[in-house]
Amino acid sequence: MGLKQEDYLASASKQQKVDADMEFLAAPVKSAVDKFQLLPEFLKVRGLVKQHLDSFNYFVRTEIKKIVRANDLIRSKVDPSIYLRYKDVWIGEPSLLESGINEKLSPHRCRLSDITYAAPIYVNIEYSNGSHGQKTFPVEKTLPVVKNKVVIGRMPIMLRSCCCILHGKDEAELSRLGECPLDPGGYFIIKGTEKVILIQEQLSKNRIIIDTDKKGCIQASVTSSTEATKSKTVIKMEKEKIYLYLNQFASKVPIMVVLKAMGMESDQEVVQMVGRESQYGALLLPSIEECASNGVYTQQQALEFLEKKVKRSPYYNPSLDQGGKALVILRDVFIANTLVIQNNFRPKCLYVGVMLTRMMEAILNKDAMDDKDYVGNKRLELSGQLLSLLFEDLFKTTNEEVIKSVDATLAKPSRSSRFDFSQLLVKDNITHGLERTLSTGNWDVKRFRMHRKGMTQVLARLSFIGTLGHMTKISPQFEKSRKVSGPRALQPSQWGMLCPCDTPEGEACGLVKNLALMTHVTTDEEQGPIISLCYCLGVEDLALLSAEELHAKDSFLIMLNGLILGKHRRPQRFANVMRKLRRAGKLGEFVSVFVNEKQRCVYIASDGGRVCRPLVIADKGVSRIKKHHMKELLDGVRNFDDFLREGLIEYLDVNEENNALIALYEGEATTETTHIEIEPFTILGVCAGLIPFPHHNQSPRNTYQCAMGKQAMGNIAYNQLCRMDTLIYLLVYPQRPLLTTRTIELVGYDKLGAGQNATVAVMSFSGYDIEDAIVMNKSSLDRGFGRCIVMKKLSAENQKYENNTSDRIIRPQRDGHDAERMQILDDDGLAAPGEIIRPNDIYINKQSPIDTRSKVSSPAGLEDKYYKPSRQTYKGPEGETAVVDRVSLFTNRNKNLCIKFMIRHTRRPEVGDKFSSRHGQKGVCGTILQQEDFPFSERGICPDLIMNPHGFPSRMTVGKMIELLGSKAGVSSGKFHYGSAFGEPSGHADRVEAISETLVKHGFSYNGKDFIYSGITGLPLQAYIFMGPIYYQKLKHMVLDKMHARGSGPRVMITRQPTEGRSRNGGLRVGEMERDCLIAYGTSMLIYERLMISSDPFEVQVCRNCGLLGYYNHKLKTSICSTCKTGENVSTMKLPYACKLLFQELQSMNIVPRLKLTEA
Amino acid sequence: MAKVPIWDLPDVPKGELPPHLELQRTRVLCNSDAPTHTENIQYSGAYASMGVDNSVRLGQFQNNFKVEVIRVTEDDMEFDMIGIDAALANAFRRILIAELPTMAIEKVLIANNTSVIQDEVLAHRLGLIPIKVDPRLFDYMSENDVPHEKNTIVFKLHVRCERGGPRLTVKSDELIWLPNGSEFPLEAANLTSNSTSKPKTYTSFRCSQDSLPEFSENPIGLKYPDITIAKLGPGQEIELEAHAVKGMGKTHAKWSPVATAWYRMLPEVVLLQDVEGEKAEELKNKCPKPCNVFDIEDVGNGNKRAVVARPRACTLCRECIRGEGWDKYVALRRVKDHFIFTIESTGALPPEVLFTEAVKILEEKCERVITELS
């Protein structure tokens, strides 16, 4: 990093000059270049996938203990004195219990040997054994038994989390463990496959959301979520009356009845609570009238009214009904997040009051409506939260099962053995539950009626950037099919939190998002201290307020995580104090304080799943970060956390950003400015960060590149040659881009690049470059440009069978007719690494026992004749010579010997292979020409590829042109140039003027155009040609994997038509539209040939009498109609076999298709 | 252009082109937007109406054609070819790149390779290593030829990185020439042959190559000893044999005897008007450092005038004609029949030999055309 060095030197020299000048030291950082150093620091502290790691760490450290503490006691129903209490829970080191020995696991071993990277969950338990046989008497209590470090299951461990053995390891230690130091972690290894739990986007829980339903009715909804219950409460204005919709009630319920049922009997109080202004009263009036017309005046009447509306379960037993079910619903389900303590429903009433007011404000003024797509109203659910849901469920079911088995044992009349509670703790339930859920991705939590599919995905290992991009992907809350534009549109509140470029094309466009570079996702934080702090800071408790005071004009409501805390008369001051406390570290760094003037509320949030990002704090527009801070950072005496701790930097979430005025650069700050961005390019994510000069491109081009960067071949990881993935694409000579960005350096793309710097001439040439095709130089390809390695995995298992027999691998035959196919086998019966493997070659000489069921006397010493060969042969494309790269042997979960083979194939680019630059400009190789035919410049430079200039006008990828200029200047001056997004003002991107100057200094034209001679005629071209290096990616789509043609070939058994698809060597279908064309053209014989002769012609015998199909009797050599039982009147005709099949299928359904023949 | 009555135009002498046509015929005009008049007029009667004969005449060519060698080193040379058509100059360039044979490693027999670098990649890398041997001493190996001493050069590479030692970089000097041919026995032959006779190997050399007079003095080696072939970690080993054969750049770039060969037309920088005073200074400064085409001449009494001092150094960056009105002062041109030819040899043959070889090949081709025609 040439630039960084210079900066450092410059700042160091300056430092010397004015060391004593304290005034200078106190001056704010002049340019933003200096602040950039915070970014690598930030990433060093947090890592690239910190959101996953933080979430998992929180789960492992805090959440799991909470869950166990909440369900710590299990007691037998038969004998209440028998109990088990969980004292503590923690997660150990990842290990595997193998034949009684705890063996430490390393992630790479798990990958290679298809096992789960998991650690035991330990608990400390205390339980009573009870006495023998008889029911215990409460008097003679036996002392509880204490058992420590009991394993209750195995928890899959997220790589690089605090439980992982990779945690805190340095580069050398990581490589010793077979791990790539640049790998971000944040995923799990389940049965050898790497699984990511996608970040789930959701509407925030426990918050009032005002919006409209399908009919346009305005509603206020709250999705409550507590440890115990999850519910959705909707209050809706329908035909001017306000109703409550709750799942537990069979139909809508008038809200006034609900309020009355909760003890707010006075209509006046209700009106006061909503607001005394006449318009509110007018809106409430119809509801009040309805309530009166229903004859509901008192709490008792209201409860009786509600009782009738309660949904009855189908197997409802009226005798069991104790009444008061409505009250229970109102207490536990209705707005479940406000807790009812000692049947005090007042907070709940006030909550309804706030909901009603918000709703009415929205009715009176449409602007007060909430935006569901607003990022501040969204929460991101991460792996930790999802795992805790799952673990809680599994833990509870385990406990229930324990009770069940305890009760079953206790209920037995006579027990001989000593009863030991701890023996009944089965650990398989949790282990398997976690493993199954993570490997299938189906979250089924019955208690919350949660059935979500596709939550985990196999980590994309196609390219390093693809892996990173996969970790930051956010999967949407909506189904993809919804044709709505709102949630797909780019929200202004996404600024800095979610990448504006990185989204897929097509159906998931705009719904699937990606995190930006600096985004952090919060985890839950303890509410208690915040509540007491708020009361200390002068929040008036809700309980002390009358209904009318709820909306008093002189004070603001204080809400904490959707809970009404009370009121404050000086909200701004309160907010400022809260923020000061946060900056001083007295409050969690991720607690957000947001004053909403419009709603007259102060929202304090400490819940998990909010997105936030760090910003530099400014006092009256002057940055708090001074030069000496940055110097200390560079000297290594200060790190990112110090900046946070000293209140120089803070995290703001989307809501609090609304209270801040954030300047992009220091120079733009005014006195009102409260914060300054660290670096503007951090609004982009990892994938978009690779693009040089993205701010000069048309925006969809950046989006296309984000999708394509994930398909580019290159280096996957440092341990790529030790990995045994099913498919690996590697580039033989990957390079780092000549035109880099800061993001590239931060994420390590310069170390694991996926592309090559190709000298590109932008000109039309040979006609084989139309429609984005590119012309390639054969000599460049000869020298290794675009060469790639494709590795595929083959695997085999040495199976064991029921009767203890097992497969065996034997020495290959060295002569005989199979010897040729066994050439590549070693003496151990396995293909040897380095051997060339051709289609139909045997790569494992395996035999399996013929009899796998019946008992065999000596399973090990079975005679040879009881084995049948079950060799596995390589089925690759004909003509492709692949090489056995590696063979690995391991024992899998079932204690069977497994063998994995990596088959490697090196390919050079050919016509039709797909390439792309970093600007969403993909194209296939149109033709490959000799170097001598290629144009050459005055300096003898010959381009590697030629790109058609028509690619530019419509795509408007100016960034690509600047990349060309910058790379050209880079190669001529011998230094990397930068093209970070929005980087020109801060010096992270070189300006075109500066680049042009460098070009001129090295004797090139300022515009990058060279004087070119034609290689064919030898004469100069009649134009100057824009020529220079551009970073080109080779994409994974290669002709070799796609090309397909067939003459005759396999057919489907049932229809006798040609098979479908390349993998089955299928035919090429003449489809409906092709058929239409042929009809329109009048080529009836061609249709006949295509649809019948070349497909499934079949000769049938048709009875002219009955019109049914007969058969040909080969013995009698006559055709017979089986219905008429004669051979007369039977004609032979041809029809498609599928047609005959249809007739027979119809006949089987008692429909008789009869053929009437006009001829014959 | 101002209108000039036709009778005011100067008389055009017969047998000579008017100056603007002469300029177009002999120069490429490198304007700021695009080069113009790049084409050569081949038609002999193109200027017949003006009484000028445009046909190619051998005698004329013989008189005018000149070759001036500017610089020759071991590996590259620069020379001027004056008085020749672009098509011919280009033919030499194309032949140099694609049709001059060299020896390059084509077949690699890998006995053992435990390094991280894959066999195919290793073979590819070996193929691109230039070999210092005169290809004229060898024959092409056709499909059904057996490798023998006249068509194959065998190298062996056997390196291992000892356990416990540091990592090892395998450089090209580890490739050892085997004048006696392959040392790897053919497996099939091994079984049948008796122990007394030499075991059959992958090559059938009748005699050792170093006994041949052309190699006894001058053993075959690689051009550069410091090309990185592979890197070995502790315990890794490479054992292989590389067979080099004769081939042409057409087939694969590894057989190309030149890194590149190209020409450029002689730059001609013309000051259309006198550039004096500050303007001269500006012009001199406009031209970037490495070129520095212009000089300043003192014309007395403190006046300065720009002169074109080093037109050959012009890289056509067009800085001097950039900006409003500058094209009225400076014209950049290229002389169409003056080629500055550069050959960068990879080391098999010295560049001057390469060029003469190229001439020979062209001659051969011409002869073939003539014989075909007659």
mmCIF file of C-alpha atoms in Angstrom, chain B residues 40-275:
data_model
loop_
_atom_site.group_PDB
_atom_site.id
_atom_site.type_symbol
_atom_site.label_atom_id
_atom_site.label_comp_id
_atom_site.label_asym_id
_atom_site.label_seq_id
_atom_site.Cartn_x
_atom_site.Cartn_y
_atom_site.Cartn_z
ATOM 1 C CA ASN B 40 -0.471 2.553 -48.993
ATOM 2 C CA ILE B 41 -1.402 3.113 -52.554
ATOM 3 C CA GLN B 42 -0.495 -0.050 -54.354
ATOM 4 C CA TYR B 43 -2.079 0.469 -57.724
ATOM 5 C CA SER B 44 0.594 1.234 -60.247
ATOM 6 C CA GLY B 45 -1.629 3.563 -62.211
ATOM 7 C CA ALA B 46 -2.973 5.502 -59.291
ATOM 8 C CA TYR B 47 -1.251 8.688 -60.349
ATOM 9 C CA ALA B 48 -1.163 7.971 -64.070
ATOM 10 C CA SER B 49 -3.202 11.058 -64.829
ATOM 11 C CA MET B 50 -0.488 13.162 -63.346
ATOM 12 C CA GLY B 51 2.117 11.307 -65.238
ATOM 13 C CA VAL B 52 3.516 9.601 -62.239
ATOM 14 C CA ASP B 53 4.251 5.951 -62.320
ATOM 15 C CA ASN B 54 3.403 4.259 -59.038
ATOM 16 C CA SER B 55 4.498 0.770 -59.946
ATOM 17 C CA VAL B 56 7.001 -1.122 -57.897
ATOM 18 C CA ARG B 57 10.284 -1.514 -59.612
ATOM 19 C CA LEU B 58 12.922 -3.906 -58.456
ATOM 20 C CA GLY B 59 15.759 -1.698 -59.479
ATOM 21 C CA GLN B 60 14.332 1.236 -57.682
ATOM 22 C CA PHE B 61 13.811 -0.886 -54.616
ATOM 23 C CA GLN B 62 17.358 -2.164 -54.788
ATOM 24 C CA ASN B 63 18.668 1.350 -54.961
ATOM 25 C CA ASN B 64 16.527 2.754 -52.249
ATOM 26 C CA PHE B 65 16.349 -0.092 -49.784
ATOM 27 C CA LYS B 66 18.575 0.369 -46.787
ATOM 28 C CA VAL B 67 19.003 -1.343 -43.498
ATOM 29 C CA GLU B 68 20.643 0.565 -40.716
ATOM 30 C CA VAL B 69 21.351 -1.277 -37.547
ATOM 31 C CA ILE B 70 20.892 0.968 -34.568
ATOM 32 C CA ARG B 71 21.583 -1.353 -31.707
ATOM 33 C CA VAL B 72 22.441 -5.029 -31.368
ATOM 34 C CA THR B 73 22.898 -6.821 -28.118
ATOM 35 C CA GLU B 74 22.853 -10.491 -27.349
ATOM 36 C CA ASP B 75 19.126 -10.666 -27.099
ATOM 37 C CA ASP B 76 17.612 -7.748 -28.871
ATOM 38 C CA MET B 77 18.257 -5.486 -31.723
ATOM 39 C CA GLU B 78 16.842 -2.408 -33.285
ATOM 40 C CA PHE B 79 17.376 -1.561 -36.892
ATOM 41 C CA ASP B 80 15.881 0.707 -39.488
ATOM 42 C CA MET B 81 14.424 -0.719 -42.624
ATOM 43 C CA ILE B 82 14.121 2.040 -45.150
ATOM 44 C CA GLY B 83 12.442 1.980 -48.470
ATOM 45 C CA ILE B 84 10.223 -1.029 -48.062
ATOM 46 C CA ASP B 85 6.528 -1.579 -48.133
ATOM 47 C CA ALA B 86 4.593 -2.096 -44.886
ATOM 48 C CA ALA B 87 3.314 -5.423 -46.144
ATOM 49 C CA LEU B 88 6.840 -6.753 -46.460
ATOM 50 C CA ALA B 89 7.956 -5.400 -43.135
ATOM 51 C CA ASN B 90 4.911 -6.969 -41.595
ATOM 52 C CA ALA B 91 5.650 -10.253 -43.300
ATOM 53 C CA PHE B 92 9.010 -10.340 -41.560
ATOM 54 C CA ARG B 93 7.371 -9.543 -38.269
ATOM 55 C CA ARG B 94 4.801 -12.279 -38.679
ATOM 56 C CA ILE B 95 7.378 -14.821 -39.702
ATOM 57 C CA LEU B 96 9.538 -13.918 -36.748
ATOM 58 C CA ILE B 97 6.680 -14.441 -34.328
ATOM 59 C CA ALA B 98 5.036 -17.486 -35.769
ATOM 60 C CA GLU B 99 7.056 -19.316 -38.324
ATOM 61 C CA LEU B 100 10.597 -19.514 -37.103
ATOM 62 C CA PRO B 101 11.203 -22.805 -35.359
ATOM 63 C CA THR B 102 12.798 -23.221 -31.988
ATOM 64 C CA MET B 103 13.136 -26.019 -29.517
ATOM 65 C CA ALA B 104 10.775 -26.098 -26.575
ATOM 66 C CA ILE B 105 9.781 -28.669 -24.043
ATOM 67 C CA GLU B 106 6.772 -30.484 -25.373
ATOM 68 C CA LYS B 107 6.594 -33.724 -23.461
ATOM 69 C CA VAL B 108 7.125 -34.045 -19.747
ATOM 70 C CA LEU B 109 7.398 -37.436 -18.138
ATOM 71 C CA ILE B 110 6.639 -37.009 -14.486
ATOM 72 C CA ALA B 111 7.973 -39.731 -12.273
ATOM 73 C CA ASN B 112 7.130 -38.033 -9.044
ATOM 74 C CA ASN B 113 5.583 -34.734 -8.180
ATOM 75 C CA THR B 114 4.527 -34.126 -4.639
ATOM 76 C CA SER B 115 4.753 -30.357 -4.888
ATOM 77 C CA VAL B 116 1.724 -28.118 -4.680
ATOM 78 C CA ILE B 117 1.985 -27.310 -8.342
ATOM 79 C CA GLN B 118 -0.081 -29.597 -10.510
ATOM 80 C CA ASP B 119 1.504 -31.786 -13.163
ATOM 81 C CA GLU B 120 -0.146 -30.012 -16.085
ATOM 82 C CA VAL B 121 0.767 -26.613 -14.758
ATOM 83 C CA LEU B 122 4.303 -27.703 -14.107
ATOM 84 C CA ALA B 123 4.541 -29.060 -17.651
ATOM 85 C CA HIS B 124 3.122 -25.825 -18.995
ATOM 86 C CA ARG B 125 5.657 -23.799 -17.075
ATOM 87 C CA LEU B 126 8.498 -25.981 -18.299
ATOM 88 C CA GLY B 127 7.292 -25.594 -21.846
ATOM 89 C CA LEU B 128 7.659 -21.838 -21.694
ATOM 90 C CA ILE B 129 11.300 -21.945 -20.596
ATOM 91 C CA PRO B 130 13.525 -20.848 -23.482
ATOM 92 C CA ILE B 131 16.251 -23.252 -24.455
ATOM 93 C CA LYS B 132 19.531 -21.985 -25.790
ATOM 94 C CA VAL B 133 20.055 -24.221 -28.769
ATOM 95 C CA ASP B 134 20.189 -23.666 -32.455
ATOM 96 C CA PRO B 135 16.999 -25.190 -33.805
ATOM 97 C CA ARG B 136 18.513 -25.504 -37.250
ATOM 98 C CA LEU B 137 20.512 -28.441 -35.986
ATOM 99 C CA PHE B 138 17.383 -30.406 -35.323
ATOM 100 C CA ASP B 139 14.624 -32.001 -37.308
ATOM 101 C CA TYR B 140 10.952 -31.752 -36.754
ATOM 102 C CA MET B 141 9.438 -34.742 -35.082
ATOM 103 C CA SER B 142 6.532 -35.994 -37.079
ATOM 104 C CA GLU B 143 3.728 -38.061 -35.687
ATOM 105 C CA ASN B 144 5.207 -41.481 -36.272
ATOM 106 C CA ASP B 145 8.767 -40.544 -35.532
ATOM 107 C CA VAL B 146 10.582 -42.003 -32.612
ATOM 108 C CA PRO B 147 12.452 -39.527 -30.484
ATOM 109 C CA HIS B 148 16.118 -39.666 -31.361
ATOM 110 C CA GLU B 149 19.150 -37.472 -31.039
ATOM 111 C CA LYS B 150 18.284 -35.398 -34.100
ATOM 112 C CA ASN B 151 14.845 -34.366 -32.999
ATOM 113 C CA THR B 152 14.725 -34.434 -29.215
ATOM 114 C CA ILE B 153 16.568 -32.826 -26.367
ATOM 115 C CA VAL B 154 16.043 -34.418 -22.993
ATOM 116 C CA PHE B 155 16.325 -32.622 -19.687
ATOM 117 C CA LYS B 156 15.907 -34.033 -16.292
ATOM 118 C CA LEU B 157 14.780 -32.364 -13.144
ATOM 119 C CA HIS B 158 15.123 -34.025 -9.825
ATOM 120 C CA VAL B 159 14.835 -31.892 -6.759
ATOM 121 C CA ARG B 160 13.646 -32.584 -3.320
ATOM 122 C CA CYS B 161 13.297 -30.370 -0.372
ATOM 123 C CA GLU B 162 14.662 -32.049 2.697
ATOM 124 C CA ARG B 163 12.463 -32.362 5.702
ATOM 125 C CA GLY B 164 13.321 -29.879 8.356
ATOM 126 C CA GLY B 165 14.941 -27.565 5.883
ATOM 127 C CA PRO B 166 13.620 -24.305 4.570
ATOM 128 C CA ARG B 167 11.336 -24.089 1.576
ATOM 129 C CA LEU B 168 13.024 -24.474 -1.744
ATOM 130 C CA THR B 169 12.563 -22.580 -4.952
ATOM 131 C CA VAL B 170 13.230 -24.684 -7.992
ATOM 132 C CA LYS B 171 14.921 -22.558 -10.600
ATOM 133 C CA SER B 172 15.465 -23.430 -14.210
ATOM 134 C CA ASP B 173 19.128 -24.228 -13.639
ATOM 135 C CA GLU B 174 18.023 -27.430 -11.963
ATOM 136 C CA LEU B 175 17.062 -28.730 -15.379
ATOM 137 C CA ILE B 176 19.954 -30.892 -16.493
ATOM 138 C CA TRP B 177 20.565 -31.766 -20.093
ATOM 139 C CA LEU B 178 20.748 -35.478 -20.743
ATOM 140 C CA PRO B 179 22.796 -35.886 -23.908
ATOM 141 C CA ASN B 180 22.191 -39.606 -23.892
ATOM 142 C CA GLY B 181 18.458 -39.275 -23.949
ATOM 143 C CA SER B 182 15.866 -40.437 -21.553
ATOM 144 C CA GLU B 183 16.842 -42.357 -18.472
ATOM 145 C CA PHE B 184 13.399 -43.635 -17.711
ATOM 146 C CA PRO B 185 12.999 -47.210 -18.814
ATOM 147 C CA LEU B 186 9.961 -48.133 -20.814
ATOM 148 C CA GLU B 187 7.984 -50.377 -18.541
ATOM 149 C CA ALA B 188 6.708 -52.763 -21.170
ATOM 150 C CA ALA B 189 10.108 -53.223 -22.731
ATOM 151 C CA ASN B 190 11.749 -53.770 -19.397
ATOM 152 C CA LEU B 191 10.160 -57.144 -18.914
ATOM 153 C CA THR B 192 11.263 -58.676 -22.162
ATOM 154 C CA SER B 193 14.737 -57.274 -22.692
ATOM 155 C CA ASN B 194 17.653 -59.105 -21.236
ATOM 156 C CA SER B 195 19.928 -57.540 -18.749
ATOM 157 C CA THR B 196 22.953 -57.224 -21.013
ATOM 158 C CA SER B 197 21.471 -54.821 -23.525
ATOM 159 C CA LYS B 198 20.693 -51.287 -22.580
ATOM 160 C CA PRO B 199 17.204 -50.997 -21.193
ATOM 161 C CA LYS B 200 14.808 -49.439 -23.606
ATOM 162 C CA THR B 201 13.873 -45.929 -22.651
ATOM 163 C CA TYR B 202 11.460 -43.342 -23.886
ATOM 164 C CA THR B 203 13.978 -42.158 -26.436
ATOM 165 C CA SER B 204 16.100 -44.101 -28.844
ATOM 166 C CA PHE B 205 19.298 -42.155 -29.168
ATOM 167 C CA ARG B 206 21.852 -43.749 -31.427
ATOM 168 C CA CYS B 207 24.641 -41.715 -29.972
ATOM 169 C CA SER B 208 25.152 -39.215 -27.264
ATOM 170 C CA GLN B 209 24.336 -35.697 -28.294
ATOM 171 C CA ASP B 210 27.451 -34.280 -26.739
ATOM 172 C CA SER B 211 29.529 -36.428 -29.008
ATOM 173 C CA LEU B 212 28.094 -34.576 -31.971
ATOM 174 C CA PRO B 213 30.468 -31.857 -33.102
ATOM 175 C CA GLU B 214 27.905 -29.089 -32.884
ATOM 176 C CA PHE B 215 27.271 -29.689 -29.202
ATOM 177 C CA SER B 216 30.591 -30.913 -27.912
ATOM 178 C CA GLU B 217 31.895 -27.388 -27.738
ATOM 179 C CA ASN B 218 28.673 -25.774 -26.906
ATOM 180 C CA PRO B 219 26.522 -27.852 -24.606
ATOM 181 C CA ILE B 220 22.801 -27.384 -24.706
ATOM 182 C CA GLY B 221 21.417 -25.384 -21.855
ATOM 183 C CA LEU B 222 18.714 -23.019 -20.866
ATOM 184 C CA LYS B 223 18.850 -19.380 -21.645
ATOM 185 C CA TYR B 224 18.105 -18.199 -18.125
ATOM 186 C CA PRO B 225 19.139 -20.043 -14.991
ATOM 187 C CA ASP B 226 16.819 -18.129 -12.682
ATOM 188 C CA ILE B 227 13.313 -18.847 -13.915
ATOM 189 C CA THR B 228 11.203 -20.086 -11.072
ATOM 190 C CA ILE B 229 9.691 -23.426 -11.938
ATOM 191 C CA ALA B 230 8.129 -24.415 -8.660
ATOM 192 C CA LYS B 231 8.426 -24.015 -4.957
ATOM 193 C CA LEU B 232 8.841 -26.984 -2.706
ATOM 194 C CA GLY B 233 7.943 -27.371 0.903
ATOM 195 C CA PRO B 234 9.804 -29.707 3.216
ATOM 196 C CA GLY B 235 9.453 -33.299 2.108
ATOM 197 C CA GLN B 236 8.243 -32.458 -1.356
ATOM 198 C CA GLU B 237 9.928 -33.757 -4.419
ATOM 199 C CA ILE B 238 9.820 -33.388 -8.152
ATOM 200 C CA GLU B 239 11.328 -35.927 -10.468
ATOM 201 C CA LEU B 240 10.693 -35.594 -14.131
ATOM 202 C CA GLU B 241 12.108 -35.707 -17.574
ATOM 203 C CA ALA B 242 11.348 -33.057 -20.129
ATOM 204 C CA HIS B 243 11.608 -33.697 -23.832
ATOM 205 C CA ALA B 244 12.080 -30.691 -26.040
ATOM 206 C CA VAL B 245 11.212 -30.848 -29.695
ATOM 207 C CA LYS B 246 11.272 -28.477 -32.595
ATOM 208 C CA GLY B 247 8.160 -26.518 -33.351
ATOM 209 C CA MET B 248 6.782 -23.263 -34.577
ATOM 210 C CA GLY B 249 5.140 -20.314 -32.850
ATOM 211 C CA LYS B 250 2.033 -20.956 -34.887
ATOM 212 C CA THR B 251 1.358 -24.096 -32.892
ATOM 213 C CA HIS B 252 2.151 -22.720 -29.487
ATOM 214 C CA ALA B 253 3.683 -19.495 -28.301
ATOM 215 C CA LYS B 254 6.437 -21.409 -26.509
ATOM 216 C CA TRP B 255 8.080 -22.098 -29.869
ATOM 217 C CA SER B 256 8.133 -18.468 -30.802
ATOM 218 C CA PRO B 257 11.805 -17.418 -30.996
ATOM 219 C CA VAL B 258 10.985 -13.866 -30.084
ATOM 220 C CA ALA B 259 9.476 -12.390 -26.964
ATOM 221 C CA THR B 260 8.045 -10.025 -29.456
ATOM 222 C CA ALA B 261 9.062 -8.462 -32.714
ATOM 223 C CA TRP B 262 7.566 -5.301 -33.984
ATOM 224 C CA TYR B 263 8.205 -2.173 -35.892
ATOM 225 C CA ARG B 264 7.117 1.366 -35.852
ATOM 226 C CA MET B 265 7.201 3.879 -38.587
ATOM 227 C CA LEU B 266 9.758 6.634 -38.325
ATOM 228 C CA PRO B 267 8.230 9.581 -36.567
ATOM 229 C CA GLU B 268 8.491 12.903 -38.247
ATOM 230 C CA VAL B 269 7.763 15.989 -36.261
ATOM 231 C CA VAL B 270 7.406 19.113 -38.312
ATOM 232 C CA LEU B 271 7.083 22.638 -37.076
ATOM 233 C CA LEU B 272 4.654 24.211 -39.479
ATOM 234 C CA GLN B 273 5.431 27.689 -38.255
ATOM 235 C CA ASP B 274 8.260 29.127 -36.282
ATOM 236 C CA VAL B 275 7.572 28.622 -32.617
#
